[in-house]
Short mmCIF file of C-alpha atoms and ligand atoms in Angstrom, two decimals:
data_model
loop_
_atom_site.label_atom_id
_atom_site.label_comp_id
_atom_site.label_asym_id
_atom_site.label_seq_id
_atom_site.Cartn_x
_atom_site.Cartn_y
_atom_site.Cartn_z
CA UNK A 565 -30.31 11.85 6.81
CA UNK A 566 -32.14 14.91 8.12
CA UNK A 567 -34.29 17.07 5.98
CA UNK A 568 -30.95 19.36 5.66
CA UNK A 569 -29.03 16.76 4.00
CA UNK A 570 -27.23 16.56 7.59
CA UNK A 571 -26.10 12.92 8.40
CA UNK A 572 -27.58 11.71 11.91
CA UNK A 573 -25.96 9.38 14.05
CA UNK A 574 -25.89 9.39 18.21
CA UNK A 575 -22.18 9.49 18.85
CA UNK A 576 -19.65 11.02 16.43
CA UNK A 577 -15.96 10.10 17.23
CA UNK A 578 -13.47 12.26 15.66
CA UNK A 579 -10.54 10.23 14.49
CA UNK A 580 -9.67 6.53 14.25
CA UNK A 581 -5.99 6.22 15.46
CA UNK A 582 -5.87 3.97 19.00
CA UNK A 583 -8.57 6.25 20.84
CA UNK A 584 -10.93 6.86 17.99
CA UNK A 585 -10.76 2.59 17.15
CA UNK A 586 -11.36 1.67 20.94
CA UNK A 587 -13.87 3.89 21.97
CA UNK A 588 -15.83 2.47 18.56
CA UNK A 589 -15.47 -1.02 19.92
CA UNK A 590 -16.42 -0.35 23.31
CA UNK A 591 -19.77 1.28 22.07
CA UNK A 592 -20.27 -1.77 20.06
CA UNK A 593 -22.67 -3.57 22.17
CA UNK A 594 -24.63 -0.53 22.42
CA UNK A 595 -26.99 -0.22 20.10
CA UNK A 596 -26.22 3.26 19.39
CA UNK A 597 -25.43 4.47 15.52
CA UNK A 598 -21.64 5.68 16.15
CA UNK A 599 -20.12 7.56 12.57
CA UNK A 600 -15.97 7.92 12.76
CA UNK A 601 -14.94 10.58 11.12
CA UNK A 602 -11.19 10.32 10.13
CA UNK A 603 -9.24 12.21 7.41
CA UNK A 604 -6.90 9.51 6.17
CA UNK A 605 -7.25 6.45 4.51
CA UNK A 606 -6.55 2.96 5.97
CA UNK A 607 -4.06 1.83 6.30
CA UNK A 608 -2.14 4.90 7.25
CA UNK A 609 1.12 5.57 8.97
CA UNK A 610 1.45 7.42 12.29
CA UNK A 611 4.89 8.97 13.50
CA UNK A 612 5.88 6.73 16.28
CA UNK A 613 8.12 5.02 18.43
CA UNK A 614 5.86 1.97 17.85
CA UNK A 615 5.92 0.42 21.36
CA UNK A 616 2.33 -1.21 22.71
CA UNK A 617 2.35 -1.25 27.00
CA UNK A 618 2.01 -5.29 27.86
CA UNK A 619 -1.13 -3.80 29.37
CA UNK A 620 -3.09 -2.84 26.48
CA UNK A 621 -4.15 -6.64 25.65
CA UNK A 622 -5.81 -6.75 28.81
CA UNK A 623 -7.64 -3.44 28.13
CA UNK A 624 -8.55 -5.04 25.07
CA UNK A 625 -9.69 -8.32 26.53
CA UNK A 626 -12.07 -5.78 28.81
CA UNK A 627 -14.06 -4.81 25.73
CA UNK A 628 -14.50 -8.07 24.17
CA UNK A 629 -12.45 -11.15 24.70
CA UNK A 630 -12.60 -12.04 21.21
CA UNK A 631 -9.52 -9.43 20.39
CA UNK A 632 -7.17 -11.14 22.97
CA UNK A 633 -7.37 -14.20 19.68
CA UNK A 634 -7.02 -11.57 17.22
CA UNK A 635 -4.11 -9.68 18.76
CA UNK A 636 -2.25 -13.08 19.41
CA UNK A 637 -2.84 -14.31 15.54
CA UNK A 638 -1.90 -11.04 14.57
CA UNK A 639 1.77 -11.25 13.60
CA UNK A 640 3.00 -8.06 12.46
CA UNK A 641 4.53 -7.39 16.43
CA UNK A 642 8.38 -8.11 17.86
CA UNK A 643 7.52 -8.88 21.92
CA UNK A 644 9.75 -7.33 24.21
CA UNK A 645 10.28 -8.00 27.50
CA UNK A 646 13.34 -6.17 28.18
CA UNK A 647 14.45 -2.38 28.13
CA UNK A 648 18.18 -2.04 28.09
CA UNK A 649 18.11 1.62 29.42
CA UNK A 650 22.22 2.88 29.16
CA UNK A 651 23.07 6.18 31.00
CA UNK A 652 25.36 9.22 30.13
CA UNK A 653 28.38 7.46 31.52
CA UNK A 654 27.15 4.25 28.88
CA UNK A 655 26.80 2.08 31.99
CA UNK A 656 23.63 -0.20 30.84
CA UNK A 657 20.93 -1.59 32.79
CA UNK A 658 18.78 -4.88 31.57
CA UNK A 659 15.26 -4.25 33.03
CA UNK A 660 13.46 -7.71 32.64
CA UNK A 661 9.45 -7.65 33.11
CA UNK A 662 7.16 -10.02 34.01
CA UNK A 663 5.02 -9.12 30.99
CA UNK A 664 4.98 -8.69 27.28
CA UNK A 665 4.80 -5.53 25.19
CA UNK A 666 5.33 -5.68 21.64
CA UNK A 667 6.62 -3.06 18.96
CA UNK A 668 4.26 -2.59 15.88
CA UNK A 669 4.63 -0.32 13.14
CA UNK A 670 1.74 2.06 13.64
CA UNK A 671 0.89 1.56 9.68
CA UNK A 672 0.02 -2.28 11.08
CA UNK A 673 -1.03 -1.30 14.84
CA UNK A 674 -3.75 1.30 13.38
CA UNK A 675 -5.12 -0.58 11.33
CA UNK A 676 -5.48 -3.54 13.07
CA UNK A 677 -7.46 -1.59 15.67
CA UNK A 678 -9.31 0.15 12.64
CA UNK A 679 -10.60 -3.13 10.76
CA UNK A 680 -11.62 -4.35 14.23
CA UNK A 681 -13.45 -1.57 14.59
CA UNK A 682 -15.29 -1.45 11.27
CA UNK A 683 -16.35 -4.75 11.45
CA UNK A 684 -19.05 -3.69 14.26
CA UNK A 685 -22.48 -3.63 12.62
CA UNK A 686 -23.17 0.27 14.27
CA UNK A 687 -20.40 1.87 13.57
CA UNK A 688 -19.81 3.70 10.00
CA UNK A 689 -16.48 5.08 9.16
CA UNK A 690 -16.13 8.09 6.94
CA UNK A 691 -12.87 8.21 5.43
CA UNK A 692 -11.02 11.02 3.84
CA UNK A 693 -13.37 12.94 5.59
CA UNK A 694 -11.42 15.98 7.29
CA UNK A 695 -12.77 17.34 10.45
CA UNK A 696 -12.96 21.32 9.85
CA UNK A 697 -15.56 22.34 12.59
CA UNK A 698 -17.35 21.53 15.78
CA UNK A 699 -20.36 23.22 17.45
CA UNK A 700 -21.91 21.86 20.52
CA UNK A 701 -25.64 23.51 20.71
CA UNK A 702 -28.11 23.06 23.51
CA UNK A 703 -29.92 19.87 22.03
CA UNK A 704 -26.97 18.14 19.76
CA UNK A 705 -23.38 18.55 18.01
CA UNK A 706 -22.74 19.51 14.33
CA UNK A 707 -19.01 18.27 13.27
CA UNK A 708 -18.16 19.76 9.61
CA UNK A 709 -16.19 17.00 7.91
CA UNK A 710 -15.20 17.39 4.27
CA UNK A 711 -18.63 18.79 2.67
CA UNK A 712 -20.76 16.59 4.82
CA UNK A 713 -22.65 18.04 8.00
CA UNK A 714 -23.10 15.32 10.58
CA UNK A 715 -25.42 15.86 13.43
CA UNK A 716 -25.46 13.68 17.28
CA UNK A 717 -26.17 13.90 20.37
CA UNK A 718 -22.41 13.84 21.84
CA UNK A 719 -19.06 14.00 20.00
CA UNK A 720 -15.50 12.14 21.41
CA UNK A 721 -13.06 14.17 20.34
CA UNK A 722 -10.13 11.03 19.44
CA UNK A 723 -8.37 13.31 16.47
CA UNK A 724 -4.87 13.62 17.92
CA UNK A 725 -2.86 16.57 19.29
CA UNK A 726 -4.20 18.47 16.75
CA UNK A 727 -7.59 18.16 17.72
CA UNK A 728 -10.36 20.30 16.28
CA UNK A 729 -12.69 19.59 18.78
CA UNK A 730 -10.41 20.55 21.80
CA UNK A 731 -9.38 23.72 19.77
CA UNK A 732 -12.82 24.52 19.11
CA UNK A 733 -14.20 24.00 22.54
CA UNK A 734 -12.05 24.26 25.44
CA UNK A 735 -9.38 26.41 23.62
CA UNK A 736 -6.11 24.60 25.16
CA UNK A 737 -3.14 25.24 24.00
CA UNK A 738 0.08 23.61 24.16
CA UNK A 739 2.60 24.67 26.62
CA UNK A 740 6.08 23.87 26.11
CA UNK A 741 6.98 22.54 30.10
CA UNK A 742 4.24 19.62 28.78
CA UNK A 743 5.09 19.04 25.87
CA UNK A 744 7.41 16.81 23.77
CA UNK A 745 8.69 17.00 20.26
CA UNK A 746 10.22 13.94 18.79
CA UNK A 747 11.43 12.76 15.42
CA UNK A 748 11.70 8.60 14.28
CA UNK A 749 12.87 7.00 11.33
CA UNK A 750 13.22 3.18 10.39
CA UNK A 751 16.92 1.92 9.90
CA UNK A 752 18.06 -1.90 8.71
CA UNK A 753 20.24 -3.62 9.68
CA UNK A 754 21.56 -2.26 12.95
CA UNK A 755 23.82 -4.36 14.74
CA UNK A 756 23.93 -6.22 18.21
CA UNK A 757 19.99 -5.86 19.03
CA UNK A 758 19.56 -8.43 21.25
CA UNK A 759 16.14 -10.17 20.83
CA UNK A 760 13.18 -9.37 23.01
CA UNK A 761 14.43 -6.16 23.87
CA UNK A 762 14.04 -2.11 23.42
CA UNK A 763 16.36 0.43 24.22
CA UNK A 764 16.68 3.77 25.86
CA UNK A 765 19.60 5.82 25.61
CA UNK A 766 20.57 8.87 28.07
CA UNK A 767 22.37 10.45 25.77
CA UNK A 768 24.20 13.96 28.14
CA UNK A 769 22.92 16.27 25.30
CA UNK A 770 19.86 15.60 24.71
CA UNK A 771 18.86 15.12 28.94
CA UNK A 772 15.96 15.30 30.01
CA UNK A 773 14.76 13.74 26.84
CA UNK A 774 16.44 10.50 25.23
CA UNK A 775 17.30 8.40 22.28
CA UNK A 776 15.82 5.22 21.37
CA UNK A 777 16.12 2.01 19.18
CA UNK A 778 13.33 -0.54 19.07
CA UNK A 779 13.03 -3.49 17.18
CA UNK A 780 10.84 -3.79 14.49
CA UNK A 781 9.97 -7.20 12.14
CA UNK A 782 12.07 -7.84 9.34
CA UNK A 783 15.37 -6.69 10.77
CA UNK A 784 14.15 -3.15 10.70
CA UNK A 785 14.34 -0.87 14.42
CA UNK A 786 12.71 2.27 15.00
CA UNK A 787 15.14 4.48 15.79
CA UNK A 788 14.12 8.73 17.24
CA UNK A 789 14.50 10.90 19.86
CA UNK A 790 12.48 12.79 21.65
CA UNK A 791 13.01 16.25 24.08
CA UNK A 792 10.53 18.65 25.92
CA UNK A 793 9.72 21.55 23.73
CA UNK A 794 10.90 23.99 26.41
CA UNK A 795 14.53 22.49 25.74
CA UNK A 796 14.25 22.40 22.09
CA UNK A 797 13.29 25.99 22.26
CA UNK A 798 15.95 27.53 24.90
CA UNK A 799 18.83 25.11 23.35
CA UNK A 800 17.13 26.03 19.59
CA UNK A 801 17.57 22.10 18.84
CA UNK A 802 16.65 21.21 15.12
CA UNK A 803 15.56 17.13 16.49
CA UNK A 804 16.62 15.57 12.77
CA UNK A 805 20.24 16.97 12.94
CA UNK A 806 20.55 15.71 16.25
CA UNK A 807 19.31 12.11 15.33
CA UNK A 808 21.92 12.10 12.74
CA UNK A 809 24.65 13.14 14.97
CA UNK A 810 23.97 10.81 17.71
CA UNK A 811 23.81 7.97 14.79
CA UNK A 812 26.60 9.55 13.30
CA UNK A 813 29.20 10.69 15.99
CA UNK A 814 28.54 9.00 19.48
CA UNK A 815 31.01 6.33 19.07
CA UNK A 816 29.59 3.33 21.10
CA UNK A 817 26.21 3.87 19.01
CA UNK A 818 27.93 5.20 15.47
CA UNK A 819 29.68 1.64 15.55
CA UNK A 820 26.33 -0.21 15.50
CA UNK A 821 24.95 1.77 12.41
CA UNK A 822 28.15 1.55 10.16
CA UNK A 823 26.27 -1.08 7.93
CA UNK A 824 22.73 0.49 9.09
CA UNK A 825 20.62 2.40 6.12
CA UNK A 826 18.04 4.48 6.71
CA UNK A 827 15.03 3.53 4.46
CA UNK A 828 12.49 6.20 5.06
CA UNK A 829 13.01 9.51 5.87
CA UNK A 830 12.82 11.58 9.14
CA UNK A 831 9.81 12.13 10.08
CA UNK A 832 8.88 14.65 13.40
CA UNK A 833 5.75 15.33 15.46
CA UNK A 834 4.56 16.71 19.04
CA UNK A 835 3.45 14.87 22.33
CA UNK A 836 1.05 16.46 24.49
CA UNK A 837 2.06 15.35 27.89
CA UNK A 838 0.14 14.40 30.95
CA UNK A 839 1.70 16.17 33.61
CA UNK A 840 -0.88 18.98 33.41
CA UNK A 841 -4.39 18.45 33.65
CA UNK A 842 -6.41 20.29 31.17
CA UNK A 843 -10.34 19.93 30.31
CA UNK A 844 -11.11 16.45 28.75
CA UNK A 845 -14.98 16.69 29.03
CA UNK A 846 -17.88 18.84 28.97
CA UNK A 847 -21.38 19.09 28.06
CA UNK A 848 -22.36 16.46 25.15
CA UNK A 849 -18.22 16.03 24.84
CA UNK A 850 -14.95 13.67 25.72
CA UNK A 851 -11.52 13.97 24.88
CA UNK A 852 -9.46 10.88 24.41
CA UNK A 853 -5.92 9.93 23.98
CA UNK A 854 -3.49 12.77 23.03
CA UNK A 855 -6.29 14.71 22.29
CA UNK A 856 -6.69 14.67 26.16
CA UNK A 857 -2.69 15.12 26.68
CA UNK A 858 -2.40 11.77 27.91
CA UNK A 859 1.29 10.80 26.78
CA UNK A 860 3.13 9.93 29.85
CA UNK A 861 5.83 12.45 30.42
CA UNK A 862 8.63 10.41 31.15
CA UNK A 863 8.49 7.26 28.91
CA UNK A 864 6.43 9.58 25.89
CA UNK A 865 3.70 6.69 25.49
CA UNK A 866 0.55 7.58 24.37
CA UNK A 867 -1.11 4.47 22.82
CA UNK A 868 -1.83 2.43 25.72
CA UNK A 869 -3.18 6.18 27.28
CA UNK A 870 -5.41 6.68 24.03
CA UNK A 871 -6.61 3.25 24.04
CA UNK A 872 -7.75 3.28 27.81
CA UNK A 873 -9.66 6.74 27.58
CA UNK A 874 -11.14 5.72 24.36
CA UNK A 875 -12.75 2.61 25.96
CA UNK A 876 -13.73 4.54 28.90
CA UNK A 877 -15.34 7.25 26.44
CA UNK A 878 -17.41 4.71 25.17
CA UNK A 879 -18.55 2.90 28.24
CA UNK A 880 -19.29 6.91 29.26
CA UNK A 881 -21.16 7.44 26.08
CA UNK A 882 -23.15 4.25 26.71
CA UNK A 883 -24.20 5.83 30.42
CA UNK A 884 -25.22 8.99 28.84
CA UNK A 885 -27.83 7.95 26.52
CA UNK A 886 -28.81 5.58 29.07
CA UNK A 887 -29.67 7.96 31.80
CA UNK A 888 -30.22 10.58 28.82
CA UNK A 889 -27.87 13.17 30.45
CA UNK A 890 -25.10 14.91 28.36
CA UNK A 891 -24.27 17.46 31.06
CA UNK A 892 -20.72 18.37 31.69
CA UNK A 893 -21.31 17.17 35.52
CA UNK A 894 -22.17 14.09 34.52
CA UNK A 895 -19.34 13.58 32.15
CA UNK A 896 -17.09 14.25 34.89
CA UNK A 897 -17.19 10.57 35.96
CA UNK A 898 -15.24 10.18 32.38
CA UNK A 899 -12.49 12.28 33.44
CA UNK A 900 -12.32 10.47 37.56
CA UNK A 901 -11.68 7.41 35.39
CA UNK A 902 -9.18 8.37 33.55
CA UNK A 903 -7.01 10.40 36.23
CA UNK A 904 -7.74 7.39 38.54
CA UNK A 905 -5.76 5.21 35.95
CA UNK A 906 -2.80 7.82 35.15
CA UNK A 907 -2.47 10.69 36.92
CA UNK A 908 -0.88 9.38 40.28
CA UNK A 909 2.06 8.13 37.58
CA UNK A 910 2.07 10.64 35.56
CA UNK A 911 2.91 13.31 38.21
CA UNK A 912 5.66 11.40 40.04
CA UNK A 913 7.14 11.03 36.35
CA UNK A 914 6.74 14.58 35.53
CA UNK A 915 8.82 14.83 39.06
CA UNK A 916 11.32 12.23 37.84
CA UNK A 917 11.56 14.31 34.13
CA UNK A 918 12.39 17.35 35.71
CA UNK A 919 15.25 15.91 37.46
CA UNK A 920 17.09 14.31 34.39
CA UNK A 921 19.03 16.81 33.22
CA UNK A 922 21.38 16.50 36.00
CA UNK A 923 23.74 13.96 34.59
CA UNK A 924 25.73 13.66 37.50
CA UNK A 925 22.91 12.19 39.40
CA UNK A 926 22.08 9.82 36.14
CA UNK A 927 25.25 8.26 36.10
CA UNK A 928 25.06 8.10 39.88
CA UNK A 929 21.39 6.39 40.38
CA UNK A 930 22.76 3.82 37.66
CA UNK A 931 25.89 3.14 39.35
CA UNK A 932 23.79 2.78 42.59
CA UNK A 933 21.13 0.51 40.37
CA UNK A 934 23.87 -1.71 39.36
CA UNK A 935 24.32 -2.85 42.96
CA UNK A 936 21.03 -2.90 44.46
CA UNK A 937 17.97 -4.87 43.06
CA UNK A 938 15.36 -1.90 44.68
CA UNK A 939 16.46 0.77 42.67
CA UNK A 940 16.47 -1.47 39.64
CA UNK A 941 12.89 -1.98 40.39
CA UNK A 942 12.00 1.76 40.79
CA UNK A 943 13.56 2.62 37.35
CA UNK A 944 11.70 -0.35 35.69
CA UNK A 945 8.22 1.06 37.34
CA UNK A 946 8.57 4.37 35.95
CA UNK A 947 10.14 3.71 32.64
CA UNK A 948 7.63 1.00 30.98
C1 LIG B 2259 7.98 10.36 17.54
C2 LIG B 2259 6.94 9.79 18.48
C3 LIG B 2259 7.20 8.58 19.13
C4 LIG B 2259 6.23 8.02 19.96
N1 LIG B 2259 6.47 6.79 20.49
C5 LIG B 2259 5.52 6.17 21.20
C6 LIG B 2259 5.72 4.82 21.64
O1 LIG B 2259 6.72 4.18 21.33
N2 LIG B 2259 4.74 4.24 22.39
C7 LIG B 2259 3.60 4.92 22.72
O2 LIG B 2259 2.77 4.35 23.43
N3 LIG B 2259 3.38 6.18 22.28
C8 LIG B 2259 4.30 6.82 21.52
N4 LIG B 2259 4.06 8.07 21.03
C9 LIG B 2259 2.77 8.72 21.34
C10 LIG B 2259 1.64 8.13 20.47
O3 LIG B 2259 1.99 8.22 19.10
C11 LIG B 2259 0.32 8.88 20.70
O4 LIG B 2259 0.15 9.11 22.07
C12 LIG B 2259 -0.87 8.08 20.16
O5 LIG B 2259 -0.79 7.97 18.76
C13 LIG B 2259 -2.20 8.75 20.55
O6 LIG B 2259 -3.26 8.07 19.93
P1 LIG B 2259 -4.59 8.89 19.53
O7 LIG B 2259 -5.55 7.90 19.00
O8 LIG B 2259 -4.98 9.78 20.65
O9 LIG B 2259 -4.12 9.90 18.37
P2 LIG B 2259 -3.54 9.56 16.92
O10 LIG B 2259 -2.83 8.29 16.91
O11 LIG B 2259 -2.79 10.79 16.52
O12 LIG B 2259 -4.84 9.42 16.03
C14 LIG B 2259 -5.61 10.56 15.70
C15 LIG B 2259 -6.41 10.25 14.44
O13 LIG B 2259 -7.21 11.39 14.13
C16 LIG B 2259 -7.09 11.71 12.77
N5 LIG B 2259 -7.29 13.15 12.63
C17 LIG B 2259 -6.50 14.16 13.09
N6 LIG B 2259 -7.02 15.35 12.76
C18 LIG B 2259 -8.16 15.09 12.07
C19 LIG B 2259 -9.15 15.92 11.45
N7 LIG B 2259 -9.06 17.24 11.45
N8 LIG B 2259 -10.19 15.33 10.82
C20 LIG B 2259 -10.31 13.96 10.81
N9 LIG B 2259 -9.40 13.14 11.37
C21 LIG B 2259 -8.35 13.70 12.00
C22 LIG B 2259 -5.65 11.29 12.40
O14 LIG B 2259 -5.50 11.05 11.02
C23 LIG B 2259 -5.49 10.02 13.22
O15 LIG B 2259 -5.92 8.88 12.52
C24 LIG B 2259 4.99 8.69 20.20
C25 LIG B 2259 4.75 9.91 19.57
C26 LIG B 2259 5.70 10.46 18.71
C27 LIG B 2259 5.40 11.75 18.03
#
């Protein structure tokens, strides 16, 4: 504590969803003081589709192979290892993959990360503690959470689309060609899910965006939609009436919910997508995970995104006290990393987006798909 009642630590992560949790364990080793400043409690609930990339165990495994034990003893997860992607013409395509994602209700997901996390001698997680400000000075950063001032020496800004620290410091805003808006909520008992799989609707009027159902434990599924805000805007889409009416009135999906209930309501929230680049780090700062606009514009995943920007944040933060620089050129090497991972994919699926609202040509790459084993492989590359 300094002699301004200002809490000291070296790194301050804002936010402890996937990005804020990872970059914590990958400083764990470090023998830096690391404070987490998040403004729920644990465990809390994050609008989702719930789907985990079969990559992120590996990530995982990177920072400490311990968690490859945990994450296969942990049990609330369905694997998948099939997307049954259908087109506008309802024409459906079984994509089978070599590896294993798994859906997870984010209330579990979160807070499996979290306890992980807070089990690491360094780190010190402030709960309930709401992020209001961030100042970046020449010798430190000050983060206003709740009442408390904390003081460090860099700040990783994890805390979501919303995030303070990006507002505060590089002033990005959203724009509406990249970015999503997308609404979820849980249903039981929907009929013919077919085990081990997810599914991704082309539904004509909601192109280029699309409907899902994913399996979740206890015969629950995770059931949303999500569409580029530049669509919702021109077409003035309200996403929660159009969940119901696909549920509701497309007949080869309505048949599958007539015993379905809804047991929560629906819930909505944005996606910052990675087809633009915008600024992720600067001097004594990182961005991580949608904070970043990492969400892949095609598929809308984020989690995998957050949790591999949040471990190289913290394998960053490590080489910055190291070589004691905190200058914005040498934080660069964050953002390389990062870009090297996603942004080759990210643009071709930004290209891919952009061309599916043309339903003709949907219905015609699936027809063409359903012959040839190629462009079944193409669509399975750029979809999971
Ligand atoms: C409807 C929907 C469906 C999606 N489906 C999928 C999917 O199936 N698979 C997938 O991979 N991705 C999906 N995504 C994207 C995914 O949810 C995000 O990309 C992911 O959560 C990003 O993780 P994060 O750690 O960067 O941010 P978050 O998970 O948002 O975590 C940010 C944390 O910061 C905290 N915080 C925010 N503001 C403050 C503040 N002021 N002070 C303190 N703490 C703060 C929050 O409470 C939260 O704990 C979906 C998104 C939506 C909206």
């Amino acid at each position: 504590m300094s002699d301004t009642g200002a809490r000291e630590f070296d790194v301050i992560i804002c936010g402890a969803g996937p990005a804020g949790s990872t970059c914590a364990l990958a400083l764990a080793d470090s023998g830096l003081e690391v404070a987490v400043l998040e403004k729920n409690n644990f465990p809390r609930d994050k609008t989702c589709g719930d789907a985990v990339a079969a990559y992120v165990p590996k990530v995982l495994a990177t920072i400490n192979s311990s968690l490859t034990r945990s994450l296969e003893d942990f049990t609330e997860k369905v694997s998948v290892n099939t997307c049954r992607l259908v087109a506008p013409n309802q024409k459906a395509l079984d994509l089978r993959f070599n590896q294993t994602g798994f859906i997870s209700r984010r209330i579990d997901w979160d807070n499996f990360l979290f306890e992980k996390a807070s089990a690491q001698t360094n780190t010190t997680f402030f709960l309930n503690h709401t992020i209001r400000d961030v100042r970046i000075t020449r010798d430190g950063v000050i983060v206003m959470a709740g009442d408390t001032e904390f003081k460090g020496r860099l700040v990783i800004g994890c805390d979501g689309v919303h995030s303070v620290l990006n507002r505060k410091i590089t002033g990005t805003r959203p724009d509406p060609n990249h970015h999503c808006g997308a609404v979820r909520a849980y249903y039981s008992n929907v009929s013919d899910i077919q085990d081990h799989t997810f599914e991704i609707h082309l539904v004509k009027d909601l192109l280029p965006g699309y409907f899902w159902i994913f399996p979740v434990k206890n015969n629950l599924a995770n059931v949303g939609l999500g569409v580029l805000s530049a669509v919702i805007s021109k077409r003035r889409m309200d996403l929660r009436s159009s969940l119901q009416k696909v549920v509701e009135e497309i007949p080869y999906i309505s048949d599958r919910f007539k015993n379905a209930k809804r047991i929560e309501k629906i819930e909505g929230f944005g996606l910052p997508l990675g087809s633009r680049k915008v600024p992720m780090s600067g001097d004594r700062f990182m961005l991580c995970g949608d904070a970043a606009s990492l969400v892949d514009p095609l598929s809308g995943e984020g989690i995998g995104q957050a949790i591999v920007s949040g471990r190289y944040a913290g394998w960053q933060a490590k080489k910055c006290f190291e070589e004691n620089n905190f200058s914005a050129g040498f934080m660069t090497q964050y953002d390389a990393q990062v870009y090297q991972k996603f942004w080759s994919r990210h643009r071709k699926n930004h290209f891919i987006q952009q061309l599916m609202n043309r339903e003709w040509l949907l219905n015609g790459v699936f027809n063409a798909a359903l012959k040839s084993r190629l462009i079944r492989n193409v669509i399975s590359k750029s979809f999971t």
